[in-house]
GROMACS .gro file of C-alpha atoms in nm:
model
  223
    1UNK     CA    1  -6.855  -2.733  11.487
    2UNK     CA    2  -6.868  -2.399  11.741
    3UNK     CA    3  -6.527  -2.215  11.680
    4UNK     CA    4  -6.236  -2.192  11.929
    5UNK     CA    5  -6.404  -1.798  12.033
    6UNK     CA    6  -6.753  -1.953  12.031
    7UNK     CA    7  -6.690  -2.210  12.295
    8UNK     CA    8  -6.447  -1.917  12.454
    9UNK     CA    9  -6.769  -1.735  12.505
   10UNK     CA   10  -6.966  -2.028  12.635
   11UNK     CA   11  -6.675  -2.067  12.932
   12UNK     CA   12  -6.829  -1.724  13.102
   13UNK     CA   13  -7.116  -1.955  13.250
   14UNK     CA   14  -7.015  -2.281  13.272
   15UNK     CA   15  -6.712  -2.134  13.446
   16UNK     CA   16  -6.963  -1.995  13.712
   17UNK     CA   17  -7.118  -2.319  13.677
   18UNK     CA   18  -6.834  -2.496  13.846
   19UNK     CA   19  -6.796  -2.283  14.091
   20UNK     CA   20  -7.123  -2.295  14.137
   21UNK     CA   21  -7.155  -2.605  14.197
   22UNK     CA   22  -6.833  -2.646  14.456
   23UNK     CA   23  -6.972  -2.365  14.686
   24UNK     CA   24  -7.345  -2.502  14.692
   25UNK     CA   25  -7.210  -2.820  14.728
   26UNK     CA   26  -7.048  -2.770  15.040
   27UNK     CA   27  -7.386  -2.627  15.209
   28UNK     CA   28  -7.598  -2.956  15.185
   29UNK     CA   29  -7.588  -3.322  15.010
   30UNK     CA   30  -7.952  -3.485  15.024
   31UNK     CA   31  -7.794  -3.773  15.159
   32UNK     CA   32  -8.123  -3.865  15.307
   33UNK     CA   33  -8.264  -3.870  15.033
   34UNK     CA   34  -8.335  -4.227  14.828
   35UNK     CA   35  -8.022  -4.311  14.522
   36UNK     CA   36  -8.317  -4.342  14.274
   37UNK     CA   37  -8.451  -3.973  14.345
   38UNK     CA   38  -8.156  -3.773  14.434
   39UNK     CA   39  -8.165  -3.700  14.077
   40UNK     CA   40  -8.378  -3.487  13.892
   41UNK     CA   41  -8.631  -3.415  14.173
   42UNK     CA   42  -8.699  -3.161  14.451
   43UNK     CA   43  -8.471  -2.836  14.301
   44UNK     CA   44  -8.703  -2.637  14.112
   45UNK     CA   45  -9.040  -2.647  13.968
   46UNK     CA   46  -9.186  -2.748  13.621
   47UNK     CA   47  -9.518  -2.630  13.503
   48UNK     CA   48  -9.730  -2.933  13.411
   49UNK     CA   49  -9.883  -2.767  13.194
   50UNK     CA   50  -9.565  -2.596  12.980
   51UNK     CA   51  -9.643  -2.711  12.590
   52UNK     CA   52  -9.397  -2.628  12.295
   53UNK     CA   53  -9.437  -2.323  12.067
   54UNK     CA   54  -9.462  -2.355  11.695
   55UNK     CA   55  -9.066  -2.489  11.550
   56UNK     CA   56  -8.938  -2.089  11.437
   57UNK     CA   57  -8.820  -2.047  11.033
   58UNK     CA   58  -8.450  -2.073  11.118
   59UNK     CA   59  -8.393  -1.787  10.865
   60UNK     CA   60  -8.645  -1.500  11.031
   61UNK     CA   61  -8.486  -1.646  11.392
   62UNK     CA   62  -8.150  -1.544  11.270
   63UNK     CA   63  -8.256  -1.193  11.152
   64UNK     CA   64  -8.259  -1.016  11.482
   65UNK     CA   65  -8.037  -1.101  11.771
   66UNK     CA   66  -8.358  -1.252  12.024
   67UNK     CA   67  -8.473  -1.452  11.778
   68UNK     CA   68  -8.837  -1.585  11.728
   69UNK     CA   69  -8.976  -1.655  12.091
   70UNK     CA   70  -9.351  -1.670  12.077
   71UNK     CA   71  -9.441  -1.763  12.400
   72UNK     CA   72  -9.241  -1.494  12.499
   73UNK     CA   73  -9.089  -1.652  12.785
   74UNK     CA   74  -8.733  -1.559  12.776
   75UNK     CA   75  -8.618  -1.871  12.581
   76UNK     CA   76  -8.507  -1.843  12.204
   77UNK     CA   77  -8.816  -2.150  12.054
   78UNK     CA   78  -8.572  -2.320  11.844
   79UNK     CA   79  -8.330  -2.365  12.170
   80UNK     CA   80  -8.652  -2.469  12.347
   81UNK     CA   81  -8.744  -2.767  12.117
   82UNK     CA   82  -8.357  -2.879  12.151
   83UNK     CA   83  -8.369  -2.873  12.512
   84UNK     CA   84  -8.704  -3.061  12.497
   85UNK     CA   85  -8.595  -3.252  12.236
   86UNK     CA   86  -8.284  -3.400  12.489
   87UNK     CA   87  -8.415  -3.391  12.820
   88UNK     CA   88  -8.812  -3.414  12.789
   89UNK     CA   89  -9.050  -3.094  12.801
   90UNK     CA   90  -9.156  -3.162  13.187
   91UNK     CA   91  -8.852  -3.286  13.344
   92UNK     CA   92  -8.660  -3.046  13.581
   93UNK     CA   93  -8.339  -3.052  13.391
   94UNK     CA   94  -8.519  -2.905  13.076
   95UNK     CA   95  -8.640  -2.657  13.340
   96UNK     CA   96  -8.355  -2.560  13.471
   97UNK     CA   97  -8.166  -2.516  13.113
   98UNK     CA   98  -8.433  -2.302  13.036
   99UNK     CA   99  -8.329  -2.101  13.291
  100UNK     CA  100  -8.002  -2.108  13.199
  101UNK     CA  101  -8.087  -2.025  12.850
  102UNK     CA  102  -8.271  -1.680  13.017
  103UNK     CA  103  -7.983  -1.573  13.176
  104UNK     CA  104  -7.787  -1.607  12.819
  105UNK     CA  105  -8.090  -1.407  12.664
  106UNK     CA  106  -8.089  -1.160  12.911
  107UNK     CA  107  -7.664  -1.117  12.869
  108UNK     CA  108  -7.723  -1.080  12.484
  109UNK     CA  109  -8.019  -0.834  12.517
  110UNK     CA  110  -7.846  -0.649  12.713
  111UNK     CA  111  -7.519  -0.648  12.544
  112UNK     CA  112  -7.702  -0.540  12.227
  113UNK     CA  113  -7.809  -0.254  12.410
  114UNK     CA  114  -7.458  -0.191  12.495
  115UNK     CA  115  -7.329  -0.203  12.170
  116UNK     CA  116  -7.641   0.013  11.986
  117UNK     CA  117  -7.525   0.304  12.231
  118UNK     CA  118  -7.148   0.219  12.146
  119UNK     CA  119  -7.271   0.268  11.766
  120UNK     CA  120  -7.440   0.569  11.831
  121UNK     CA  121  -7.199   0.751  12.048
  122UNK     CA  122  -7.382   0.776  12.352
  123UNK     CA  123  -7.277   0.594  12.684
  124UNK     CA  124  -7.367   0.239  12.733
  125UNK     CA  125  -7.711   0.184  12.925
  126UNK     CA  126  -7.594  -0.135  13.172
  127UNK     CA  127  -7.446  -0.004  13.529
  128UNK     CA  128  -7.210  -0.224  13.718
  129UNK     CA  129  -7.549  -0.325  13.931
  130UNK     CA  130  -7.713  -0.474  13.619
  131UNK     CA  131  -7.347  -0.670  13.505
  132UNK     CA  132  -7.328  -0.779  13.946
  133UNK     CA  133  -7.695  -0.950  13.871
  134UNK     CA  134  -7.597  -1.117  13.526
  135UNK     CA  135  -7.306  -1.248  13.627
  136UNK     CA  136  -7.470  -1.322  13.954
  137UNK     CA  137  -7.760  -1.517  13.769
  138UNK     CA  138  -7.556  -1.682  13.563
  139UNK     CA  139  -7.331  -1.832  13.824
  140UNK     CA  140  -7.694  -1.922  14.044
  141UNK     CA  141  -7.804  -2.069  13.651
  142UNK     CA  142  -7.505  -2.315  13.647
  143UNK     CA  143  -7.531  -2.422  14.009
  144UNK     CA  144  -7.905  -2.521  13.931
  145UNK     CA  145  -7.852  -2.699  13.595
  146UNK     CA  146  -7.591  -2.896  13.798
  147UNK     CA  147  -7.808  -2.958  14.098
  148UNK     CA  148  -8.051  -3.133  13.856
  149UNK     CA  149  -7.821  -3.318  13.688
  150UNK     CA  150  -7.703  -3.496  14.053
  151UNK     CA  151  -7.369  -3.296  14.012
  152UNK     CA  152  -7.334  -3.322  14.434
  153UNK     CA  153  -7.351  -3.724  14.416
  154UNK     CA  154  -7.063  -3.796  14.158
  155UNK     CA  155  -6.829  -3.673  13.840
  156UNK     CA  156  -7.072  -3.849  13.629
  157UNK     CA  157  -7.422  -3.578  13.695
  158UNK     CA  158  -7.132  -3.325  13.655
  159UNK     CA  159  -7.033  -3.355  13.365
  160UNK     CA  160  -7.393  -3.467  13.203
  161UNK     CA  161  -7.476  -3.135  13.385
  162UNK     CA  162  -7.170  -2.943  13.210
  163UNK     CA  163  -7.238  -3.089  12.909
  164UNK     CA  164  -7.593  -3.042  12.857
  165UNK     CA  165  -7.530  -2.660  12.974
  166UNK     CA  166  -7.268  -2.626  12.754
  167UNK     CA  167  -7.452  -2.725  12.445
  168UNK     CA  168  -7.725  -2.480  12.542
  169UNK     CA  169  -7.475  -2.228  12.531
  170UNK     CA  170  -7.374  -2.274  12.186
  171UNK     CA  171  -7.732  -2.229  12.083
  172UNK     CA  172  -7.795  -1.941  12.210
  173UNK     CA  173  -7.443  -1.797  12.105
  174UNK     CA  174  -7.504  -1.935  11.738
  175UNK     CA  175  -7.465  -1.582  11.506
  176UNK     CA  176  -7.144  -1.328  11.542
  177UNK     CA  177  -7.346  -1.066  11.660
  178UNK     CA  178  -7.508  -1.286  11.964
  179UNK     CA  179  -7.178  -1.397  12.035
  180UNK     CA  180  -7.061  -1.018  11.992
  181UNK     CA  181  -7.327  -0.865  12.229
  182UNK     CA  182  -7.257  -1.123  12.454
  183UNK     CA  183  -6.915  -0.989  12.544
  184UNK     CA  184  -6.994  -0.697  12.530
  185UNK     CA  185  -7.147  -0.726  12.922
  186UNK     CA  186  -7.062  -1.103  13.029
  187UNK     CA  187  -6.656  -1.163  13.091
  188UNK     CA  188  -6.470  -1.394  12.847
  189UNK     CA  189  -6.296  -1.663  13.095
  190UNK     CA  190  -6.472  -1.567  13.490
  191UNK     CA  191  -6.273  -1.405  13.765
  192UNK     CA  192  -6.230  -1.698  14.047
  193UNK     CA  193  -6.212  -1.418  14.288
  194UNK     CA  194  -6.556  -1.202  14.191
  195UNK     CA  195  -6.750  -1.503  14.152
  196UNK     CA  196  -6.640  -1.656  14.494
  197UNK     CA  197  -6.766  -1.301  14.599
  198UNK     CA  198  -7.139  -1.376  14.466
  199UNK     CA  199  -7.401  -1.521  14.724
  200UNK     CA  200  -7.406  -1.886  14.656
  201UNK     CA  201  -7.528  -2.080  14.937
  202UNK     CA  202  -7.832  -2.070  14.837
  203UNK     CA  203  -7.984  -2.464  14.962
  204UNK     CA  204  -8.150  -2.489  14.642
  205UNK     CA  205  -7.981  -2.253  14.391
  206UNK     CA  206  -8.273  -2.299  14.161
  207UNK     CA  207  -8.497  -2.071  14.414
  208UNK     CA  208  -8.189  -1.773  14.406
  209UNK     CA  209  -8.256  -1.819  14.072
  210UNK     CA  210  -8.545  -1.710  14.018
  211UNK     CA  211  -8.555  -1.478  14.285
  212UNK     CA  212  -8.295  -1.298  14.111
  213UNK     CA  213  -8.490  -1.280  13.775
  214UNK     CA  214  -8.760  -1.183  13.947
  215UNK     CA  215  -8.626  -0.902  14.094
  216UNK     CA  216  -8.429  -0.786  13.732
  217UNK     CA  217  -8.776  -0.776  13.630
  218UNK     CA  218  -8.911  -0.589  13.877
  219UNK     CA  219  -8.617  -0.378  13.846
  220UNK     CA  220  -8.655  -0.271  13.418
  221UNK     CA  221  -9.058  -0.237  13.513
  222UNK     CA  222  -8.944   0.023  13.767
  223UNK     CA  223  -8.748   0.271  13.536
   0.00000   0.00000   0.00000
């Protein structure tokens, strides 16, 4: 059972998802799609050749903030296994949850750098633009997950998407150290005003998320 503090940390991404879902829902309802195709189709590209990495050793996986990511796709291997078990390996829902996991992992990594800098008496290395980008990515990640679960078409899809997203966040924040690192860079609760200023009006928030993640990678490579 996750602690109350654990759940509050996860509220940042889930809260962002709620606001993002409302904003994007007002842009486009795929009402022209047949009912059976409205869920889990057309939002995010899935690599049909994707394979699962080996299940990691639990002790080794818990020993560092990053954990084990043998296939270097930005998703901790134990979380990747859990997503596949719950939603299949090649579904859009699984892919959206994997991308959401990437955003949390990035926040943990950046938070770890801030934590280390403070421990060493240095100025934290994450600047305001990086923080803004992380919040934008978590917001878009939440919107993408909700889209793939059919949040545009009723409360059932929205609730299912929120539950799946919350579960992934809780899995990623499964040690006190990971929780603390995440809290260094992400707000414990979303600020509604700042979230509404984010560029949420993508016809497809999954495309916006992948674009933002590519920009982050390019920015990091250029430093």
